[in-house]
mmCIF file of C-alpha atoms in Angstrom:
data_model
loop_
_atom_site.group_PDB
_atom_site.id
_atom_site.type_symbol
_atom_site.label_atom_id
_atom_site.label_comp_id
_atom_site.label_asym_id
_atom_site.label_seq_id
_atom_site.Cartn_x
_atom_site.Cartn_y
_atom_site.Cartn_z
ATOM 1 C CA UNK Q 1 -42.966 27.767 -9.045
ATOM 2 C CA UNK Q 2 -40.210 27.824 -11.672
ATOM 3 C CA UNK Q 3 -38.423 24.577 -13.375
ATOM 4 C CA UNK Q 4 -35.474 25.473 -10.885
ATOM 5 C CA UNK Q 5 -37.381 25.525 -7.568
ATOM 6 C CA UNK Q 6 -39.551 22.600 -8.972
ATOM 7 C CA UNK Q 7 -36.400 20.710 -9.738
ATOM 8 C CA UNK Q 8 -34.926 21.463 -6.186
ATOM 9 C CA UNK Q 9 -38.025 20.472 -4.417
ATOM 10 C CA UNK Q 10 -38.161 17.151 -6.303
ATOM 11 C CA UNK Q 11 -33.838 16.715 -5.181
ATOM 12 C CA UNK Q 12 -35.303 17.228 -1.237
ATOM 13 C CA UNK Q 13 -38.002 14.730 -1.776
ATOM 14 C CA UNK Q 14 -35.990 12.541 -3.140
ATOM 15 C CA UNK Q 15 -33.291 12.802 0.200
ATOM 16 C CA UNK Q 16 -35.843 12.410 3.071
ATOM 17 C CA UNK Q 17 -34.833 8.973 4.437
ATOM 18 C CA UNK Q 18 -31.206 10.074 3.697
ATOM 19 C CA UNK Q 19 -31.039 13.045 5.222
ATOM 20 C CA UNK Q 20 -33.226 11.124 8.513
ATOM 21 C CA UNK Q 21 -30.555 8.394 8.354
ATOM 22 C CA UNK Q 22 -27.810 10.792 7.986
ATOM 23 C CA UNK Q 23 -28.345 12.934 11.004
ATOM 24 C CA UNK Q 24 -29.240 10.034 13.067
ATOM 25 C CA UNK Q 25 -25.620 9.163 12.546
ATOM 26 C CA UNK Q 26 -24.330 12.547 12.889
ATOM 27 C CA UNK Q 27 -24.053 13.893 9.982
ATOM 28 C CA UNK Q 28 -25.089 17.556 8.809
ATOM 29 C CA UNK Q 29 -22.686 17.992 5.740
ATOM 30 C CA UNK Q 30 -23.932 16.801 2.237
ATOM 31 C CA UNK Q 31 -25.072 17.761 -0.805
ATOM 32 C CA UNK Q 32 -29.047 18.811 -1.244
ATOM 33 C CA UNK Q 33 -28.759 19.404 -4.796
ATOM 34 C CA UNK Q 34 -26.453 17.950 -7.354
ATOM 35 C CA UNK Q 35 -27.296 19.940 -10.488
ATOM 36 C CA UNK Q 36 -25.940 18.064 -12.928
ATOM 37 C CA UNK Q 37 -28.300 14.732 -12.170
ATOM 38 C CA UNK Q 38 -31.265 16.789 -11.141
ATOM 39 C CA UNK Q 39 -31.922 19.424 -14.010
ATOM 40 C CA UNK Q 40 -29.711 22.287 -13.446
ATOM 41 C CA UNK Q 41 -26.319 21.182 -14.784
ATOM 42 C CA UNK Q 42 -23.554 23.529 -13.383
ATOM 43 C CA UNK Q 43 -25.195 24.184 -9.666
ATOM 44 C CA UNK Q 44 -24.881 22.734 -6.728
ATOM 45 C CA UNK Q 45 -26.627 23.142 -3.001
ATOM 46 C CA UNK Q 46 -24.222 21.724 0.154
ATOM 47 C CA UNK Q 47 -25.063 22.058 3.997
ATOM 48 C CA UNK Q 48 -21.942 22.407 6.072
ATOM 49 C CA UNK Q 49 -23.612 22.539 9.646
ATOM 50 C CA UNK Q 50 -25.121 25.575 9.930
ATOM 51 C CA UNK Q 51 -24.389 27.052 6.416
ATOM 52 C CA UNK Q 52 -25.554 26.583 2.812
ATOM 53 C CA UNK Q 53 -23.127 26.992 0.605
ATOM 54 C CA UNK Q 54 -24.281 27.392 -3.220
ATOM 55 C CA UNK Q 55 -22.342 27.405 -6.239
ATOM 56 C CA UNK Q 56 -22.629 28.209 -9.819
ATOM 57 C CA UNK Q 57 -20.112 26.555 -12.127
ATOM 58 C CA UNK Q 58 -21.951 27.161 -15.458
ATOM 59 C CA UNK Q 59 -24.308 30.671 -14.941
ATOM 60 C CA UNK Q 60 -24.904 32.772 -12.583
ATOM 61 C CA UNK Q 61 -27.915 32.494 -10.601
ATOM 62 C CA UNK Q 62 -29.764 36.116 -10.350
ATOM 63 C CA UNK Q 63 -30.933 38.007 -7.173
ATOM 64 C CA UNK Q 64 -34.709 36.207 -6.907
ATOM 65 C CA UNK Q 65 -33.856 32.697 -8.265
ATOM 66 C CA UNK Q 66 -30.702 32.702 -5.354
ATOM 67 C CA UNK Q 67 -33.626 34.191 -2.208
ATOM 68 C CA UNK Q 68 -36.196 31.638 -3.889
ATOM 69 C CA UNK Q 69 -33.791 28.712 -2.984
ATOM 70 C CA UNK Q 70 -32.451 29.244 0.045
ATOM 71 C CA UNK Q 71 -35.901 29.811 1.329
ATOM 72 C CA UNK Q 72 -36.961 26.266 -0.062
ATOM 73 C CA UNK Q 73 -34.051 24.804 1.760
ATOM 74 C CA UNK Q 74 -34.589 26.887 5.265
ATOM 75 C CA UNK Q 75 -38.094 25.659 4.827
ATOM 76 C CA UNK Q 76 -37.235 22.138 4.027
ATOM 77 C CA UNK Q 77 -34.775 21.633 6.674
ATOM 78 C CA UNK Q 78 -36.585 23.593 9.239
ATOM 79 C CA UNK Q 79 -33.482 25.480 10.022
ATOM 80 C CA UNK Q 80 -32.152 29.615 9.169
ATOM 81 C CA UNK Q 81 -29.158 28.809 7.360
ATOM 82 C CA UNK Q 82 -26.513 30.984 6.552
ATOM 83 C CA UNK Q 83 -25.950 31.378 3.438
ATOM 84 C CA UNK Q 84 -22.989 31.747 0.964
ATOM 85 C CA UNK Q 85 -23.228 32.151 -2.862
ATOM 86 C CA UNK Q 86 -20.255 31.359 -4.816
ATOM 87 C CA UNK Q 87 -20.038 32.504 -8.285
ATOM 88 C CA UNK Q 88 -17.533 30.054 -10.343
ATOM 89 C CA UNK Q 89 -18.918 30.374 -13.273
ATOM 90 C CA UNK Q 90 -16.042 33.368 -14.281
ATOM 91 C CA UNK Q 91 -13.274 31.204 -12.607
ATOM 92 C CA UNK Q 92 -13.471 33.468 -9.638
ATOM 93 C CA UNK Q 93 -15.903 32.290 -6.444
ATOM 94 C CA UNK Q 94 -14.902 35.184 -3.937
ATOM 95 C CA UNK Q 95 -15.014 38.311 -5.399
ATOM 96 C CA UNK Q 96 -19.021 39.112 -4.698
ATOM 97 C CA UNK Q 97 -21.160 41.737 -6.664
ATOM 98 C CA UNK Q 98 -22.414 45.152 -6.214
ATOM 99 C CA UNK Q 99 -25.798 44.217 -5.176
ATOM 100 C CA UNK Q 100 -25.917 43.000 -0.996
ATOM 101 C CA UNK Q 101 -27.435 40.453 -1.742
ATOM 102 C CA UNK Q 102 -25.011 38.094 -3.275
ATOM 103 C CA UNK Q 103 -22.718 39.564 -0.240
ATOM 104 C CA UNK Q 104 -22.742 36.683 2.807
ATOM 105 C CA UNK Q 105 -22.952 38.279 5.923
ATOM 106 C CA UNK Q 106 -20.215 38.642 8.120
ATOM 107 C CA UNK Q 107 -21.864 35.593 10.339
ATOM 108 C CA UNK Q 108 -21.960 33.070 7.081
ATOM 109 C CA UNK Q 109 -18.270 33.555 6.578
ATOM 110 C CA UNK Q 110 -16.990 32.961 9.906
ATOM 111 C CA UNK Q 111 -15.141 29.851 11.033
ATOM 112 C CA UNK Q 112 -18.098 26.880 11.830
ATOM 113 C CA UNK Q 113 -18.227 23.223 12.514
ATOM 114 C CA UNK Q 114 -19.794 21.132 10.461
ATOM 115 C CA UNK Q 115 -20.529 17.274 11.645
ATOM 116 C CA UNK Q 116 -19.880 13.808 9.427
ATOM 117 C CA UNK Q 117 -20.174 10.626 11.110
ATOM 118 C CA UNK Q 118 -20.117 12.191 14.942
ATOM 119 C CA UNK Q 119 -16.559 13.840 14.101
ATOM 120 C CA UNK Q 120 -16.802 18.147 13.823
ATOM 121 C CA UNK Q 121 -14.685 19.296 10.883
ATOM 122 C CA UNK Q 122 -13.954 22.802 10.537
ATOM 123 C CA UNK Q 123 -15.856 24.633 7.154
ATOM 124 C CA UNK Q 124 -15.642 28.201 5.799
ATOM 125 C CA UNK Q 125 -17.689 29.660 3.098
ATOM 126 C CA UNK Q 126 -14.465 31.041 1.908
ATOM 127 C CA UNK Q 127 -11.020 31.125 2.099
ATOM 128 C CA UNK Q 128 -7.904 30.713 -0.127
ATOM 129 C CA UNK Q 129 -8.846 27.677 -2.095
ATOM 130 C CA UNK Q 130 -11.359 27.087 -4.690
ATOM 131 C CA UNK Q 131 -13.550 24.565 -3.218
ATOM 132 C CA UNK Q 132 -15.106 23.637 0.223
ATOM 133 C CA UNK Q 133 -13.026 22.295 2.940
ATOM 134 C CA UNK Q 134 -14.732 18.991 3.067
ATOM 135 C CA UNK Q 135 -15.362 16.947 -0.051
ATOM 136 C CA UNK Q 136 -18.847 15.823 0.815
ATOM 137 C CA UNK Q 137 -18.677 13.001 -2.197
ATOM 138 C CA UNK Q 138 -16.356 10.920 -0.260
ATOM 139 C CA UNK Q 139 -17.798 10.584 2.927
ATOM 140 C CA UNK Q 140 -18.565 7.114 2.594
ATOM 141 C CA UNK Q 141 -14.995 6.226 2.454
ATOM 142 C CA UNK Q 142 -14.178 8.199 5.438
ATOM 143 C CA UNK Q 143 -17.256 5.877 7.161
ATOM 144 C CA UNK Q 144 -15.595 2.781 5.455
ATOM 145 C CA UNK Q 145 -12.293 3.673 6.697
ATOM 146 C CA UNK Q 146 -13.598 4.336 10.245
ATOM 147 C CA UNK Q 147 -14.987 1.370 10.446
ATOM 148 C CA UNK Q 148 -11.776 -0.812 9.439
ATOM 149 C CA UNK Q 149 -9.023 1.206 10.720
ATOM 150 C CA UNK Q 150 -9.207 -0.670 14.411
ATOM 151 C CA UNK Q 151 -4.894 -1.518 15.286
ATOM 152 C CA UNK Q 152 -3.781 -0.260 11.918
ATOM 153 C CA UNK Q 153 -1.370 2.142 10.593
ATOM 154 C CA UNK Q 154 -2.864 4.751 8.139
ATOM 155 C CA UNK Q 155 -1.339 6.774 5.314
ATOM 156 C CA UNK Q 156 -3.814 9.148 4.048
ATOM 157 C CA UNK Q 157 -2.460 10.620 0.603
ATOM 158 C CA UNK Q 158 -2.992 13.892 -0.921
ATOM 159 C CA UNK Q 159 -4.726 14.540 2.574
ATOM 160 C CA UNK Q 160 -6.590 17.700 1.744
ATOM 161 C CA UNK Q 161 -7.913 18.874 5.243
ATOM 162 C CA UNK Q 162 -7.559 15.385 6.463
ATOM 163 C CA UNK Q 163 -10.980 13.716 6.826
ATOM 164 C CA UNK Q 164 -9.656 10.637 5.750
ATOM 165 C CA UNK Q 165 -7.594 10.956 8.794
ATOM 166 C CA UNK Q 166 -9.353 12.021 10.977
ATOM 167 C CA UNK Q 167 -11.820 9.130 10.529
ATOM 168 C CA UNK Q 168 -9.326 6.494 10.829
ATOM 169 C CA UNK Q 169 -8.268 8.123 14.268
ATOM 170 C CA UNK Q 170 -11.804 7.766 15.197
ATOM 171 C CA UNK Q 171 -12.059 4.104 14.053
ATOM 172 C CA UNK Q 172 -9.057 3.163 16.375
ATOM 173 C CA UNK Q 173 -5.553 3.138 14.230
ATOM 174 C CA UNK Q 174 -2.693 2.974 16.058
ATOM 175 C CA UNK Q 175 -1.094 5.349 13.631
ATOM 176 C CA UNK Q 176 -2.368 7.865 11.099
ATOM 177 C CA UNK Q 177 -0.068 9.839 9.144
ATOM 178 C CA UNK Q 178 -1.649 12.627 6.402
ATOM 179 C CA UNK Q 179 0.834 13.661 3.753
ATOM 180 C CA UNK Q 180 -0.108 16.457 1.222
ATOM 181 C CA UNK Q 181 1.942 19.393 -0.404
ATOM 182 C CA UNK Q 182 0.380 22.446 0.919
ATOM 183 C CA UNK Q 183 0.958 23.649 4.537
ATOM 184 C CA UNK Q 184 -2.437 25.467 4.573
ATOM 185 C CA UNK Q 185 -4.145 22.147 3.708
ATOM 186 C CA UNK Q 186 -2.366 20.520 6.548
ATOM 187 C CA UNK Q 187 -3.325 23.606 8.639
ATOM 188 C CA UNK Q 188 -6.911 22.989 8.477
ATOM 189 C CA UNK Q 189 -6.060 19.164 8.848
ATOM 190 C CA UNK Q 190 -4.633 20.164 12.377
ATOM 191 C CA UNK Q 191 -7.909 22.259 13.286
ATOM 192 C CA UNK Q 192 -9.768 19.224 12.941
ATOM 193 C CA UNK Q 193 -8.333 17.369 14.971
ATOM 194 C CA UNK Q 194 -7.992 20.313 17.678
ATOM 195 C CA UNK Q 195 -11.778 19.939 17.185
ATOM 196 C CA UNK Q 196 -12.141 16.099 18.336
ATOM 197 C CA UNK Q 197 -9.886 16.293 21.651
ATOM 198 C CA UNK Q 198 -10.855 13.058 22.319
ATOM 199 C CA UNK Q 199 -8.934 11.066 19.557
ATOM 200 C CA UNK Q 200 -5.066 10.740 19.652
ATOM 201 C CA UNK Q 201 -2.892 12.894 17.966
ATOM 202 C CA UNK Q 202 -1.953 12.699 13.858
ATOM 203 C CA UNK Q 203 1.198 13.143 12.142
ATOM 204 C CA UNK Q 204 1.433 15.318 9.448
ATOM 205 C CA UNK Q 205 4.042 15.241 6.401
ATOM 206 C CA UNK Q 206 4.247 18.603 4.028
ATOM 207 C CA UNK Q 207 6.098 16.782 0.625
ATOM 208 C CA UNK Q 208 5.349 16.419 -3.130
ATOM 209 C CA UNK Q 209 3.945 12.715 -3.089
ATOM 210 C CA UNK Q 210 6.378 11.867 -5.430
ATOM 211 C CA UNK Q 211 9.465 11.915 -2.981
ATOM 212 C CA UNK Q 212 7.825 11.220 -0.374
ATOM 213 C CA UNK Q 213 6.356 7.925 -1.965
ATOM 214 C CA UNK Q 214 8.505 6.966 -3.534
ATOM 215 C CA UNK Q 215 11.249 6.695 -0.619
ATOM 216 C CA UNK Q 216 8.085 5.147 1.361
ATOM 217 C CA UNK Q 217 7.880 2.589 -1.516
ATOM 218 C CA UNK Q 218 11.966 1.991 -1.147
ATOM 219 C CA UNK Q 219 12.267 3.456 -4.957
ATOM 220 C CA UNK Q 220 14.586 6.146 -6.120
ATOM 221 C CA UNK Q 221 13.568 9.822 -6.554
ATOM 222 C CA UNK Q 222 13.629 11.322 -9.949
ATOM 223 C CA UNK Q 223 13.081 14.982 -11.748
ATOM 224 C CA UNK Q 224 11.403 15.623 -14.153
ATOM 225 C CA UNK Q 225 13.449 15.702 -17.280
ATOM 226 C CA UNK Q 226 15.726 19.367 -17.710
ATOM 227 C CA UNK Q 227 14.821 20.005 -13.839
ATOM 228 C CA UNK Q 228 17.612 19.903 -10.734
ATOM 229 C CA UNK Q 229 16.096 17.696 -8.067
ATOM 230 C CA UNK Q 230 14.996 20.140 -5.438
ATOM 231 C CA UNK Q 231 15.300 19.169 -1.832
ATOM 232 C CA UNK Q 232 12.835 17.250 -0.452
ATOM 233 C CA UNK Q 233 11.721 15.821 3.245
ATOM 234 C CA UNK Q 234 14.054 12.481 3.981
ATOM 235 C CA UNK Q 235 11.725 9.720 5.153
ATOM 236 C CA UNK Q 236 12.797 5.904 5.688
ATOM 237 C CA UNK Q 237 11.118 2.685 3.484
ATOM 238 C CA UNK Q 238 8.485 1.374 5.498
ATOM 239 C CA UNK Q 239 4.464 0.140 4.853
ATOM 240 C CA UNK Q 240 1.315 0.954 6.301
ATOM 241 C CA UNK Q 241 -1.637 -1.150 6.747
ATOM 242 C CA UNK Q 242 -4.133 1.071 5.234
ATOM 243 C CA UNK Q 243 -3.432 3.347 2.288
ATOM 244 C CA UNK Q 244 -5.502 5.877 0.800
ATOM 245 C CA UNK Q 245 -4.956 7.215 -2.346
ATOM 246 C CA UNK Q 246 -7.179 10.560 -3.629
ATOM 247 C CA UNK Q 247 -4.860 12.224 -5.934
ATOM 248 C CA UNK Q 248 -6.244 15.644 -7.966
ATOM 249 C CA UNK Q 249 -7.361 15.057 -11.449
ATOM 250 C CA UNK Q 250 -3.773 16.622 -12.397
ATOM 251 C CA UNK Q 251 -0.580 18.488 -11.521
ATOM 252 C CA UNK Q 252 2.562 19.341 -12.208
ATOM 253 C CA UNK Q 253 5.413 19.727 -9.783
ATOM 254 C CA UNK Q 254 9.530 18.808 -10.283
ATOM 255 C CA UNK Q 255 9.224 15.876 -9.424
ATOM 256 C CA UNK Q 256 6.720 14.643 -11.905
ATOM 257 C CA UNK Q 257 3.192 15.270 -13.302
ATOM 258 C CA UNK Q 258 -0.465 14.293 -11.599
ATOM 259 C CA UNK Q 259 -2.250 13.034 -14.462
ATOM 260 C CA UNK Q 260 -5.426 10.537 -13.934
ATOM 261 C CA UNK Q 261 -6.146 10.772 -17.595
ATOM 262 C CA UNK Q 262 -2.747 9.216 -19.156
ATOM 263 C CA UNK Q 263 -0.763 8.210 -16.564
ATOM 264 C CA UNK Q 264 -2.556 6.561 -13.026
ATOM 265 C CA UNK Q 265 0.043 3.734 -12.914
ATOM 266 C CA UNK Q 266 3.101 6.162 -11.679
ATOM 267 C CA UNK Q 267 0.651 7.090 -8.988
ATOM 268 C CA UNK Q 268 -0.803 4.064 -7.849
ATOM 269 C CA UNK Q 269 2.772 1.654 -8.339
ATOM 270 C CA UNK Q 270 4.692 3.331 -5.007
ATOM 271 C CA UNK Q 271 0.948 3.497 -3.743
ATOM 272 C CA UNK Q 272 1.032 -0.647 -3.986
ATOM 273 C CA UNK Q 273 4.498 -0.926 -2.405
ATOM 274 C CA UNK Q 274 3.860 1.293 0.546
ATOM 275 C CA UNK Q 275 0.785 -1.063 1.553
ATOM 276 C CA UNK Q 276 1.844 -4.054 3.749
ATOM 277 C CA UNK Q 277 1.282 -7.684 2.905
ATOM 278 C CA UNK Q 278 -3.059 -8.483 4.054
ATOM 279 C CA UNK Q 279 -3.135 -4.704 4.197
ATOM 280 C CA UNK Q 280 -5.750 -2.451 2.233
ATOM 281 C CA UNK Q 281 -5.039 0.638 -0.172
ATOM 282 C CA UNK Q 282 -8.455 2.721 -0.930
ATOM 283 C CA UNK Q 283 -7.958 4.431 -4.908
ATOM 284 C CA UNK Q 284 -9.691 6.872 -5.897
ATOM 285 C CA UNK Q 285 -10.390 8.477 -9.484
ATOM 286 C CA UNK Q 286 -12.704 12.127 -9.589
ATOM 287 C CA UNK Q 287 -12.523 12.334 -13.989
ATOM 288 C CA UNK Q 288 -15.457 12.028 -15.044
ATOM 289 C CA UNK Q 289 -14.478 10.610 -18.693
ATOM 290 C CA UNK Q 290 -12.993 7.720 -17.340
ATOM 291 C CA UNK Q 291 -14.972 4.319 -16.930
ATOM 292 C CA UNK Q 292 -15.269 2.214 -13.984
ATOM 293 C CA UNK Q 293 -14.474 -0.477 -15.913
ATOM 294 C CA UNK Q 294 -11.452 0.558 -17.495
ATOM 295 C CA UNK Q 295 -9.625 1.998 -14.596
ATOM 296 C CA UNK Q 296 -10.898 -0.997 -12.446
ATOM 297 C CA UNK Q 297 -8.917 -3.145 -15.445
ATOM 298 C CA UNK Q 298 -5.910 -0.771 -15.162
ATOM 299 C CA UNK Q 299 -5.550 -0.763 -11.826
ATOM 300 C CA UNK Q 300 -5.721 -4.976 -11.470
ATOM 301 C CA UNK Q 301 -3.041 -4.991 -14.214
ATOM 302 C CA UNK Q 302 -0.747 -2.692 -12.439
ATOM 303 C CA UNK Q 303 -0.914 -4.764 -8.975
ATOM 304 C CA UNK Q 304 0.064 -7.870 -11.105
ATOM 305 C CA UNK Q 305 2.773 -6.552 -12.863
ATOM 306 C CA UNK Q 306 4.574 -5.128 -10.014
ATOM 307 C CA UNK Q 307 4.015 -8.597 -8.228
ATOM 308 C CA UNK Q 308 1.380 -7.585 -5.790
ATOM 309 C CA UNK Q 309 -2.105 -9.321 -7.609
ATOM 310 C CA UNK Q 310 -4.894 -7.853 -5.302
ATOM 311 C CA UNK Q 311 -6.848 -10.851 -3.644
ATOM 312 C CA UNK Q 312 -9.979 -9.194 -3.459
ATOM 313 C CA UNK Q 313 -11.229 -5.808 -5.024
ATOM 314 C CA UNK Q 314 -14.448 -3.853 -4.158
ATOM 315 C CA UNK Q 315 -16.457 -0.994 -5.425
ATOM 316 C CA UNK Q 316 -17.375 1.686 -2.991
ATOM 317 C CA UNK Q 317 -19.695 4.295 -4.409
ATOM 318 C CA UNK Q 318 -20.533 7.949 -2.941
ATOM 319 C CA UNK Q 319 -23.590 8.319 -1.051
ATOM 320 C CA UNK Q 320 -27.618 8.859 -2.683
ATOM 321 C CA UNK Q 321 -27.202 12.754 -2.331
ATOM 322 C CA UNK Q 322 -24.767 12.046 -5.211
ATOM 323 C CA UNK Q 323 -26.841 10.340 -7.743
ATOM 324 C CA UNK Q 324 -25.558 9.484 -11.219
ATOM 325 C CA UNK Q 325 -28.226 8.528 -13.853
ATOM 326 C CA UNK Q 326 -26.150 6.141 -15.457
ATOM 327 C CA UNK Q 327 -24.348 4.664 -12.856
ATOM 328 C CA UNK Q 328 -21.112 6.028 -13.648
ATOM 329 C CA UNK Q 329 -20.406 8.862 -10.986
ATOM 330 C CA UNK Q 330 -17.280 10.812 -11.685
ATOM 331 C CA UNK Q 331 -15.696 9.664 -8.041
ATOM 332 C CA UNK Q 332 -15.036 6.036 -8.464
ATOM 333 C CA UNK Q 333 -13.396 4.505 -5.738
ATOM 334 C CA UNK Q 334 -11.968 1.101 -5.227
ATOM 335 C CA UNK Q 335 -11.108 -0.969 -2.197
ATOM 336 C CA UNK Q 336 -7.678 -3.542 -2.789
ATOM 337 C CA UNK Q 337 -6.993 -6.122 -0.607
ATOM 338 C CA UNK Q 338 -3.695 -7.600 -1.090
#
């Protein structure tokens, strides 16, 4: 058996009252092998329902190691998986090579359902963006947020595909609105909720988060410096009861710049101001070079200053199938009660 199977096998072990405890709750998306922690930095081995999804961010794998492991898993899981090899280790994960092998077949890259905490979400091995349509590292805040939506309003920020959503619609909110830039984002965000009939109906807001926040927050709108304000959706001042904040490590847009790095506080103040008095906003921080501890002490210092101290702050953490040697995963996430 090579190091790389041997590691892999070890990674399954490792998950067997997870993954036990995890589809007993409904739950078949997560991560079977996070490279990085388990002695093959730069790969990583997801289940989205029916299909394995494997990725290479560092090498490529070759023809027999890429067989060898989806065997192992199929074997593991006791399941034929379809599988889907993405190569992002040349900045490009869907252009596939000459040999059929690293070619999915025509079954792994149609439209499936995956299943997190009883809800389906739609997956796909590919499509236009980069990376998967669920982010499998923060499912415990869509489980947190599930559980302690019950008669609130929800803003879920830089909504993505709208898990976060999707969950607090589940829990009970009386209101969930998902704002994020990109239509297609949104678009899948809508699917999944086509996919749970049961639960009511979302709103959905396609804005920069700056404009949108920031009138949210009851604070003026500004461009970036040597840039025209562009038009933007008009939305009234108002608060939510639960917030959650997820932003991408950075961007750029008009109406200002994304940065986790140098600049959280212009992210997080409007965040503050848009969350009602006893109401809850969920941060979130994916760099990897940033402490806990620091951010934790950034964030606290930012509530003050703006006069909102947070009474109580707690630290959620991303499930076992995301270990981190030294306690220090790169998805921190913090829950603020004001």
């Amino acid at each position: 058996m090579s190091s790389l199977n041997q590691a892999l096998r070890v990674a399954l072990d490792n998950r067997q009252s997870l993954l036990a405890e995890l589809h007993a709750q409904g739950t078949d998306c997560y991560r079977l092998f996070h490279g990085s922690q388990e002695g093959a930095s730069g790969l990583t081995i997801d289940r989205y329902g029916p299909q394995l999804l494997i990725q290479s961010f560092h090498n490529s794998l070759d023809r027999e190691s890429l067989l060898a492991l989806h065997a192992q898993v199929n074997k593991h899981l006791g399941l034929e998986t379809l599988l889907v090899y993405n190569d992002r280790s040349q900045g490009n994960s869907r252009i596939d090579r000459s040999d059929a092998v690293y070619k999915a077949d025509d079954a792994a890259l149609e439209d499936m359902v995956g299943h997190e905490w009883g809800l389906n979400y739609r997956v796909r091995g590919r499509h236009a963006g980069q990376d998967p349509l669920l982010f499998l590292d923060l499912r415990n805040a869509r489980g947190w947020v599930k559980d302690h939506s019950a008669g609130k309003s929800v803003l879920n920020l830089f909504a993505y595909t709208c898990g976060v959503g999707l969950s607090a619609a589940a829990g009970g909110a009386s209101e969930v609105c998902n704002l994020d830039f990109a239509e297609g984002n949104l678009a899948v965000g809508r699917e999944n909720g086509a996919l749970n009939p049961q639960l009511p109906t979302m709103a959905f807001i396609q804005s920069d988060y700056f404009p949108a926040i920031r009138q949210l927050a009851g604070l003026p709108i500004a461009a970036r410096r040597g840039h025209k304000l562009p038009s933007h959706v008009r939305l009234e001042q108002r608060q939510y009861d639960l917030v959650l904040l997820d932003p991408p490590a950075w961007a750029k847009s008009a109406f200002g710049t994304v940065d986790l790095l140098r600049d959280y506080q212009s992210l997080l103040k409007p965040a503050v101001l848009t969350t009602a008095d006893d109401g809850v906003l969920i941060c979130c921080n994916n760099l990897a070079k940033v402490s806990m501890e620091d951010w934790r002490d950034q964030v606290l210092r930012c509530a003050m200053k703006i006069g909102r101290p947070v009474r109580d702050c707690q630290v959620l953490t991303p499930g076992a199938d995301f270990p981190s040697l030294d306690q220090q995963p790169p998805l921190k996430t913090l829950i603020l009660q004001f």
